[in-house]
Coordinates of N, CA and C in Angstrom, one line a residue:
M1 N 0.8 -1.2 0.0 CA 0.0 0.0 0.0 C 0.9 1.3 0.0
K2 N 1.9 1.2 0.8 CA 2.8 2.4 0.9 C 3.5 2.7 -0.5
K3 N 3.8 1.6 -1.2 CA 4.4 1.7 -2.5 C 3.4 2.4 -3.5
I4 N 2.1 2.0 -3.4 CA 1.1 2.6 -4.3 C 1.0 4.1 -4.0
Y5 N 0.9 4.5 -2.7 CA 0.8 5.9 -2.4 C 2.0 6.7 -2.9
S6 N 3.2 6.1 -2.8 CA 4.4 6.7 -3.3 C 4.4 6.9 -4.8
T7 N 3.9 5.9 -5.5 CA 3.7 6.0 -6.9 C 2.8 7.1 -7.3
L8 N 1.6 7.2 -6.6 CA 0.6 8.2 -6.9 C 1.2 9.6 -6.6
L9 N 1.9 9.7 -5.6 CA 2.5 11.0 -5.2 C 3.5 11.5 -6.3
V10 N 4.3 10.6 -6.8 CA 5.3 10.9 -7.8 C 4.5 11.3 -9.1
L11 N 3.4 10.6 -9.4 CA 2.6 10.9 -10.6 C 2.0 12.2 -10.5
F12 N 1.5 12.6 -9.3 CA 0.8 13.9 -9.1 C 1.9 15.0 -9.3
I13 N 3.0 14.8 -8.7 CA 4.1 15.8 -8.8 C 4.5 16.0 -10.2
S14 N 4.6 14.9 -10.9 CA 5.0 15.0 -12.3 C 4.0 15.7 -13.2
M15 N 2.7 15.4 -12.9 CA 1.7 16.1 -13.7 C 1.6 17.6 -13.3
S16 N 1.8 17.9 -12.1 CA 1.8 19.3 -11.7 C 3.0 20.1 -12.3
A17 N 4.1 19.4 -12.4 CA 5.3 20.0 -13.0 C 5.1 20.4 -14.5
F18 N 4.2 19.7 -15.2 CA 4.0 20.0 -16.6 C 2.7 20.8 -16.9
A19 N 2.1 21.2 -15.8 CA 0.9 22.1 -16.0 C 1.3 23.4 -16.7
F20 N 0.5 23.8 -17.7 CA 0.9 24.9 -18.5 C 0.8 26.2 -17.7
E21 N 1.8 27.0 -17.8 CA 1.8 28.4 -17.3 C 2.3 29.3 -18.4
G22 N 1.5 30.3 -18.8 CA 2.0 31.2 -19.8 C 0.8 31.9 -20.5
I23 N 1.0 32.3 -21.7 CA 0.0 33.1 -22.5 C -0.4 32.4 -23.7
I24 N -1.7 32.4 -23.9 CA -2.3 31.9 -25.1 C -2.7 33.1 -26.0
H25 N -2.0 33.2 -27.1 CA -2.2 34.3 -28.0 C -3.4 34.0 -29.0
C26 N -4.4 34.8 -29.0 CA -5.6 34.5 -29.9 C -5.7 35.6 -31.0
T27 N -6.0 35.1 -32.2 CA -6.3 36.0 -33.3 C -7.7 35.6 -33.8
K28 N -8.6 36.6 -33.7 CA -9.9 36.4 -34.2 C -10.2 37.2 -35.5
T29 N -10.7 36.4 -36.4 CA -11.0 37.0 -37.7 C -12.5 36.9 -38.0
E30 N -13.2 38.1 -38.2 CA -14.6 38.2 -38.4 C -14.9 39.2 -39.4
N31 N -15.5 38.8 -40.5 CA -15.9 39.7 -41.6 C -14.7 40.5 -42.1
G32 N -13.5 39.8 -42.1 CA -12.3 40.5 -42.6 C -11.6 41.3 -41.6
N33 N -12.2 41.5 -40.4 CA -11.6 42.3 -39.3 C -10.8 41.4 -38.4
V34 N -9.6 41.8 -38.1 CA -8.8 40.9 -37.2 C -8.6 41.6 -35.9
T35 N -8.9 40.9 -34.8 CA -8.6 41.4 -33.4 C -7.8 40.4 -32.7
T36 N -7.0 40.9 -31.7 CA -6.2 39.9 -30.9 C -6.6 40.1 -29.4
F37 N -6.4 39.0 -28.7 CA -6.5 39.0 -27.2 C -5.7 37.9 -26.7
D38 N -5.5 37.9 -25.4 CA -4.7 36.9 -24.7 C -5.3 36.2 -23.5
F39 N -5.1 34.9 -23.4 CA -5.5 34.2 -22.2 C -4.2 34.0 -21.4
Y40 N -4.2 34.4 -20.1 CA -3.1 34.2 -19.2 C -3.5 33.1 -18.3
I41 N -2.6 32.0 -18.2 CA -3.0 30.8 -17.4 C -1.9 30.4 -16.5
K42 N -2.3 30.2 -15.2 CA -1.4 29.8 -14.2 C -2.1 28.9 -13.2
N43 N -1.7 27.7 -13.0 CA -2.5 26.7 -12.2 C -3.9 26.7 -12.6
N44 N -4.9 27.0 -11.7 CA -6.3 27.0 -12.1 C -6.8 28.4 -12.4
Q45 N -5.9 29.4 -12.5 CA -6.4 30.8 -12.7 C -6.3 31.1 -14.2
I46 N -7.3 31.9 -14.6 CA -7.3 32.4 -16.0 C -7.7 33.8 -16.0
A47 N -6.9 34.6 -16.8 CA -7.3 36.0 -17.1 C -7.3 36.2 -18.6
V48 N -8.3 36.8 -19.1 CA -8.4 37.1 -20.5 C -8.3 38.6 -20.7
V49 N -7.3 39.1 -21.4 CA -7.0 40.5 -21.6 C -7.1 40.9 -23.0
S50 N -7.9 42.0 -23.2 CA -8.0 42.5 -24.6 C -8.1 44.1 -24.5
K51 N -7.9 44.6 -25.7 CA -7.9 46.1 -25.8 C -8.4 46.4 -27.2
D52 N -9.3 47.5 -27.3 CA -9.7 48.0 -28.6 C -9.9 49.5 -28.5
A53 N -10.5 50.1 -29.5 CA -10.6 51.5 -29.6 C -11.4 52.1 -28.4
D54 N -12.3 51.3 -27.8 CA -13.1 51.7 -26.7 C -12.6 51.5 -25.3
G55 N -11.4 50.9 -25.2 CA -10.8 50.7 -23.9 C -10.1 49.4 -23.7
E56 N -9.8 49.2 -22.4 CA -9.1 47.9 -22.0 C -10.0 47.1 -21.2
Y57 N -9.9 45.7 -21.3 CA -10.8 44.8 -20.7 C -10.0 43.6 -20.1
K58 N -10.5 43.2 -19.0 CA -9.9 42.0 -18.4 C -11.0 41.1 -17.8
V59 N -11.0 39.8 -18.1 CA -12.0 38.9 -17.5 C -11.2 37.9 -16.7
L60 N -11.6 37.8 -15.4 CA -10.9 36.9 -14.5 C -11.9 35.8 -14.1
L61 N -11.5 34.6 -14.4 CA -12.2 33.4 -14.0 C -11.6 32.9 -12.7
S62 N -12.4 32.8 -11.7 CA -11.8 32.3 -10.4 C -11.3 30.9 -10.4
A63 N -10.4 30.6 -9.5 CA -9.7 29.3 -9.6 C -10.7 28.2 -9.4
D64 N -11.8 28.4 -8.6 CA -12.8 27.3 -8.5 C -13.9 27.4 -9.5
K65 N -13.8 28.4 -10.4 CA -14.7 28.6 -11.6 C -16.1 28.9 -11.1
S66 N -16.2 29.5 -9.9 CA -17.5 29.8 -9.4 C -18.0 31.2 -9.8
N67 N -17.1 32.1 -10.2 CA -17.4 33.4 -10.6 C -16.4 34.0 -11.6
V68 N -16.9 35.1 -12.3 CA -15.9 35.8 -13.1 C -16.1 37.3 -12.7
K69 N -15.0 38.0 -12.9 CA -14.9 39.5 -12.7 C -14.6 40.1 -14.1
I70 N -15.5 41.0 -14.6 CA -15.2 41.7 -15.8 C -14.8 43.1 -15.5
C71 N -13.5 43.3 -15.8 CA -12.9 44.6 -15.4 C -12.9 45.5 -16.7
L72 N -13.3 46.8 -16.5 CA -13.5 47.7 -17.6 C -12.8 49.0 -17.4
N73 N -11.9 49.4 -18.3 CA -11.3 50.7 -18.2 C -11.5 51.4 -19.6
S74 N -12.6 52.1 -19.7 CA -13.1 52.6 -20.9 C -13.6 54.0 -20.8
P75 N -13.4 54.9 -21.8 CA -14.0 56.2 -21.8 C -15.5 56.2 -21.9
L76 N -16.1 55.0 -22.2 CA -17.5 54.9 -22.2 C -18.1 54.9 -20.8
Y77 N -17.3 54.7 -19.8 CA -17.8 54.7 -18.4 C -17.1 55.9 -17.7
D78 N -17.8 56.4 -16.7 CA -17.2 57.6 -16.0 C -16.2 57.2 -15.0
K79 N -16.0 55.9 -14.7 CA -15.0 55.4 -13.8 C -14.5 54.0 -14.2
K80 N -13.4 53.6 -13.7 CA -12.9 52.2 -13.9 C -13.6 51.3 -12.9
G81 N -13.9 50.1 -13.3 CA -14.6 49.2 -12.4 C -14.7 47.8 -12.9
Y82 N -15.4 47.0 -12.1 CA -15.6 45.6 -12.6 C -17.0 45.1 -12.2
Y83 N -17.5 44.2 -13.0 CA -18.8 43.5 -12.7 C -18.4 42.1 -12.1
L84 N -19.1 41.7 -11.1 CA -18.9 40.3 -10.5 C -20.1 39.5 -11.0
L85 N -19.8 38.4 -11.7 CA -20.9 37.4 -12.1 C -20.7 36.1 -11.3
D86 N -21.7 35.7 -10.5 CA -21.6 34.5 -9.7 C -22.3 33.4 -10.4
K87 N -21.6 32.2 -10.3 CA -22.2 31.0 -11.0 C -23.6 30.7 -10.6
S88 N -23.9 30.9 -9.3 CA -25.2 30.6 -8.7 C -26.3 31.5 -9.4
E89 N -25.9 32.6 -9.9 CA -26.8 33.5 -10.6 C -26.6 33.6 -12.1
A90 N -25.8 32.6 -12.6 CA -25.5 32.6 -14.0 C -26.7 32.2 -14.9
K91 N -26.4 32.4 -16.2 CA -27.4 32.1 -17.2 C -27.9 30.6 -17.2
K92 N -29.0 30.4 -17.8 CA -29.4 29.0 -18.0 C -28.6 28.3 -19.0
P93 N -28.4 26.9 -18.9 CA -27.6 26.2 -19.9 C -28.2 26.4 -21.3
V94 N -27.4 26.4 -22.3 CA -27.8 26.5 -23.7 C -28.1 25.1 -24.2
P95 N -29.3 24.9 -24.8 CA -29.6 23.5 -25.3 C -28.6 23.1 -26.4
V96 N -28.1 21.9 -26.2 CA -27.2 21.3 -27.2 C -27.9 20.3 -28.1
Y97 N -27.9 20.5 -29.4 CA -28.7 19.6 -30.3 C -27.8 18.4 -30.7
R98 N -26.5 18.6 -30.9 CA -25.7 17.6 -31.4 C -24.2 17.9 -31.0
K99 N -23.5 16.8 -30.6 CA -22.0 17.0 -30.4 C -21.4 15.7 -30.9
S100 N -20.2 15.8 -31.5 CA -19.5 14.6 -31.9 C -18.0 14.9 -32.2
E101 N -17.2 13.9 -32.3 CA -15.9 14.0 -32.7 C -15.9 14.1 -34.3
T102 N -14.9 14.8 -34.8 CA -14.9 14.9 -36.3 C -13.4 14.6 -36.8
D103 N -13.2 14.7 -38.1 CA -11.9 14.4 -38.6 C -10.8 15.3 -38.0
A104 N -9.6 14.7 -37.8 CA -8.5 15.5 -37.3 C -8.0 16.4 -38.4
L105 N -7.2 17.4 -37.9 CA -6.6 18.4 -38.9 C -5.2 18.5 -38.6
N106 N -4.3 18.5 -39.6 CA -2.9 18.8 -39.4 C -2.7 20.3 -39.4
L107 N -2.2 20.8 -38.3 CA -1.9 22.2 -38.1 C -0.5 22.4 -37.8
N108 N 0.3 23.0 -38.7 CA 1.7 23.2 -38.5 C 2.5 21.9 -38.1
G109 N 2.1 20.8 -38.7 CA 2.8 19.6 -38.4 C 2.3 18.8 -37.2
E110 N 1.3 19.3 -36.6 CA 0.7 18.6 -35.4 C -0.7 18.1 -35.8
V111 N -1.0 16.8 -35.6 CA -2.3 16.3 -35.8 C -3.2 16.7 -34.6
C112 N -4.3 17.4 -34.9 CA -5.2 17.9 -33.9 C -6.5 17.3 -34.0
K113 N -7.0 16.8 -32.9 CA -8.3 16.1 -32.9 C -9.4 17.2 -33.1
G114 N -10.5 16.8 -33.8 CA -11.6 17.7 -34.1 C -12.8 17.3 -33.3
Y115 N -13.5 18.4 -32.9 CA -14.8 18.2 -32.2 C -15.8 19.2 -32.8
T116 N -17.1 18.9 -32.8 CA -18.1 19.8 -33.3 C -19.3 19.8 -32.4
I117 N -20.0 20.9 -32.4 CA -21.2 21.0 -31.6 C -22.2 21.9 -32.3
S118 N -23.5 21.6 -32.1 CA -24.6 22.4 -32.6 C -25.5 22.7 -31.5
T119 N -25.8 24.0 -31.3 CA -26.6 24.4 -30.1 C -27.6 25.4 -30.6
E120 N -28.4 25.8 -29.6 CA -29.5 26.8 -29.9 C -29.0 28.1 -30.4
I121 N -27.7 28.5 -30.0 CA -27.2 29.8 -30.3 C -26.2 29.7 -31.5
G122 N -26.0 28.5 -32.1 CA -25.1 28.4 -33.2 C -24.2 27.1 -33.1
S123 N -23.2 27.0 -34.0 CA -22.4 25.8 -34.0 C -20.9 26.2 -34.0
A124 N -20.1 25.2 -33.7 CA -18.7 25.4 -33.6 C -18.0 24.1 -34.0
I125 N -16.8 24.2 -34.5 CA -15.9 23.1 -34.7 C -14.5 23.6 -34.2
A126 N -13.8 22.7 -33.5 CA -12.5 23.1 -33.0 C -11.5 22.0 -33.1
Y127 N -10.2 22.3 -33.2 CA -9.2 21.3 -33.3 C -8.2 21.5 -32.2
F128 N -7.9 20.5 -31.4 CA -7.2 20.6 -30.2 C -5.8 19.9 -30.3
S129 N -4.8 20.6 -29.7 CA -3.5 20.1 -29.7 C -3.3 19.2 -28.4
N130 N -2.0 18.9 -28.2 CA -1.7 18.1 -27.0 C -1.2 18.9 -25.8
V131 N -1.2 20.2 -26.0 CA -0.7 21.1 -24.9 C -1.8 21.2 -23.8
D132 N -1.4 20.9 -22.6 CA -2.3 20.9 -21.5 C -2.7 22.3 -21.1
V133 N -3.9 22.7 -21.5 CA -4.5 24.0 -21.1 C -5.9 23.8 -20.8
D134 N -6.3 24.3 -19.6 CA -7.7 24.1 -19.2 C -8.5 25.4 -19.3
L135 N -9.3 25.5 -20.4 CA -10.2 26.6 -20.6 C -11.6 26.4 -20.3
T136 N -11.9 25.3 -19.5 CA -13.3 25.0 -19.2 C -13.8 26.0 -18.2
G137 N -15.2 26.1 -18.1 CA -15.8 26.9 -17.1 C -16.5 28.2 -17.6
F138 N -16.1 28.6 -18.8 CA -16.7 29.9 -19.3 C -18.1 29.8 -19.8
S139 N -18.6 28.6 -20.1 CA -20.0 28.5 -20.7 C -21.1 28.8 -19.6
A140 N -20.7 28.8 -18.4 CA -21.7 29.2 -17.3 C -22.0 30.7 -17.3
F141 N -21.1 31.4 -18.0 CA -21.2 32.9 -17.9 C -21.4 33.6 -19.2
F142 N -20.9 33.0 -20.3 CA -21.0 33.6 -21.6 C -21.6 32.7 -22.6
E143 N -22.5 33.2 -23.4 CA -23.2 32.4 -24.5 C -22.4 32.4 -25.7
D144 N -21.7 31.4 -26.0 CA -20.9 31.2 -27.2 C -20.7 29.7 -27.5
P145 N -21.0 29.3 -28.8 CA -20.8 27.9 -29.1 C -19.5 27.3 -28.7
I146 N -18.4 28.1 -28.8 CA -17.1 27.5 -28.5 C -16.9 27.2 -27.1
Y147 N -17.4 28.0 -26.2 CA -17.4 27.7 -24.8 C -18.3 26.5 -24.4
E148 N -19.4 26.4 -25.1 CA -20.3 25.2 -25.0 C -19.5 23.9 -25.4
L149 N -18.8 24.0 -26.5 CA -18.0 22.9 -27.0 C -17.0 22.4 -26.0
I150 N -16.2 23.4 -25.6 CA -15.1 23.0 -24.6 C -15.7 22.3 -23.4
D151 N -16.8 22.9 -22.9 CA -17.3 22.3 -21.6 C -18.1 21.0 -21.9
A152 N -18.8 20.9 -23.0 CA -19.6 19.7 -23.3 C -18.6 18.5 -23.4
F153 N -17.4 18.7 -23.9 CA -16.5 17.6 -24.0 C -15.5 17.5 -22.9
Q154 N -15.5 18.6 -22.0 CA -14.5 18.7 -21.0 C -13.1 18.6 -21.5
L155 N -12.8 19.4 -22.5 CA -11.5 19.3 -23.2 C -10.5 20.2 -22.4
K156 N -9.4 19.7 -22.1 CA -8.4 20.4 -21.3 C -7.1 20.5 -22.0
T157 N -7.1 20.6 -23.3 CA -5.9 20.9 -24.1 C -6.1 22.1 -24.9
L158 N -5.1 22.6 -25.6 CA -5.2 23.9 -26.3 C -6.0 23.7 -27.6
P159 N -7.0 24.5 -27.8 CA -7.7 24.5 -29.1 C -6.9 25.4 -30.0
K160 N -6.3 24.9 -31.1 CA -5.4 25.7 -31.9 C -6.2 26.4 -33.0
K161 N -7.3 25.9 -33.4 CA -8.2 26.5 -34.4 C -9.6 26.3 -34.1
M162 N -10.4 27.4 -34.2 CA -11.9 27.2 -34.0 C -12.6 28.0 -35.1
V163 N -13.7 27.4 -35.5 CA -14.6 28.1 -36.5 C -16.0 28.1 -35.9
V164 N -16.6 29.3 -35.7 CA -17.8 29.5 -35.0 C -18.8 30.1 -35.9
S165 N -20.1 29.6 -36.0 CA -21.2 30.2 -36.7 C -22.3 30.5 -35.8
K166 N -22.7 31.7 -35.8 CA -23.9 32.2 -34.9 C -24.8 32.9 -35.8
T167 N -26.0 33.2 -35.3 CA -27.0 34.0 -36.0 C -26.5 35.4 -36.2
T168 N -25.6 35.9 -35.4 CA -25.1 37.2 -35.5 C -23.9 37.3 -36.4
G169 N -23.4 36.2 -36.9 CA -22.2 36.2 -37.8 C -21.3 35.0 -37.5
S170 N -20.3 34.9 -38.3 CA -19.3 33.8 -38.1 C -17.9 34.4 -37.9
Y171 N -17.0 33.6 -37.3 CA -15.7 34.0 -37.1 C -14.8 32.8 -36.8
T172 N -13.5 33.0 -37.0 CA -12.5 32.0 -36.7 C -11.5 32.5 -35.6
I173 N -11.0 31.6 -34.8 CA -9.9 32.0 -33.9 C -8.8 31.0 -34.0
D174 N -7.6 31.6 -34.1 CA -6.4 30.8 -34.1 C -5.6 31.1 -32.8
M175 N -5.1 30.0 -32.1 CA -4.4 30.1 -30.8 C -3.0 29.5 -30.9
T176 N -2.1 30.2 -30.2 CA -0.7 29.7 -30.0 C -0.3 29.9 -28.6
A177 N 0.4 28.9 -28.1 CA 0.8 28.9 -26.7 C 2.2 29.4 -26.5
E178 N 2.5 30.3 -25.5 CA 3.8 30.7 -25.2 C 4.0 30.5 -23.7
A179 N 4.8 29.5 -23.3 CA 5.1 29.2 -21.9 C 6.0 30.3 -21.3
Q180 N 5.6 30.8 -20.1 CA 6.4 31.7 -19.4 C 5.9 31.9 -18.0
S181 N 6.7 32.4 -17.1 CA 6.3 32.6 -15.7 C 5.4 33.9 -15.7
L182 N 4.4 33.8 -14.9 CA 3.4 35.0 -14.9 C 3.4 35.5 -13.5
D183 N 3.3 36.8 -13.4 CA 3.1 37.5 -12.1 C 1.7 37.3 -11.6
A184 N 1.5 37.2 -10.3 CA 0.2 36.9 -9.7 C -0.7 38.1 -9.9
S185 N -0.2 39.3 -10.1 CA -1.1 40.5 -10.3 C -1.9 40.4 -11.5
I186 N -1.6 39.7 -12.5 CA -2.4 39.6 -13.7 C -3.7 39.0 -13.4
F187 N -3.8 38.2 -12.3 CA -5.1 37.5 -12.0 C -5.9 38.3 -10.9
E188 N -5.5 39.5 -10.7 CA -6.2 40.3 -9.7 C -6.9 41.5 -10.4
V189 N -8.0 42.0 -9.7 CA -8.6 43.2 -10.2 C -7.6 44.4 -10.0
P190 N -7.4 45.2 -11.1 CA -6.4 46.3 -11.0 C -6.8 47.3 -9.9
A191 N -5.8 47.9 -9.3 CA -6.0 48.8 -8.2 C -6.8 50.0 -8.7
G192 N -7.7 50.5 -7.9 CA -8.5 51.6 -8.2 C -9.8 51.3 -8.9
F193 N -10.1 50.0 -9.2 CA -11.3 49.6 -9.8 C -12.4 49.3 -8.8
E194 N -13.5 50.0 -8.9 CA -14.7 49.8 -8.0 C -15.6 48.8 -8.6
Q195 N -16.4 48.1 -7.7 CA -17.3 47.1 -8.2 C -18.6 47.8 -8.7
F196 N -19.0 47.4 -9.9 CA -20.2 47.9 -10.5 C -21.3 46.9 -10.1
Q197 N -22.6 47.4 -10.1 CA -23.7 46.5 -9.9 C -24.2 46.0 -11.2
V198 N -24.5 44.7 -11.2 CA -25.1 44.1 -12.4 C -26.6 44.4 -12.5
T199 N -27.0 44.9 -13.6 CA -28.4 45.2 -13.8 C -29.0 44.2 -14.8
V200 N -30.0 43.4 -14.4 CA -30.6 42.4 -15.3 C -31.9 42.9 -15.8
S201 N -32.1 43.0 -17.1 CA -33.3 43.5 -17.7 C -34.2 42.3 -17.9
E202 N -35.5 42.4 -17.7 CA -36.5 41.4 -17.9 C -36.8 41.3 -19.3

């Protein structure tokens, strides 16, 4: 029994040592327009950072995936702040009509497994590499077929390419991983940000 425990401990330590820490660079192409954003990942923490003409944004998914904080620094608002969305108050699940594995795709010399999903809000197909990256948990807060796909299959590796079709339009996202050490502050609400209240319209 002692030998089994020792083996499991070594296995756990080995798995932890190879957990991804770094930045996932994302390029989104929609109607010919290209935007970029980044996922910062360390242990169970995720921060999504983006910037556009209207300001800077950061989405923080808690380590236990029970809530997200949406941080906004934009001239559209009279002050910097963040919204807290709790999973217990999150949206209703999106009905899934069909999900399945599909043909693999060779992306830059790597064979990536394919998955597809069809939901009430649209469809998505994604191709996953072997890089250990856990992006699960977002479908509880944001309605998008790609989050539904990741959570429906509980996929915990890097999606290198995604194609999404929604009633509002279609887009593709390409992702690349850059391993590096991250400062803990990236996963915190920036200093000086006040909490906004969420207003739900009926």
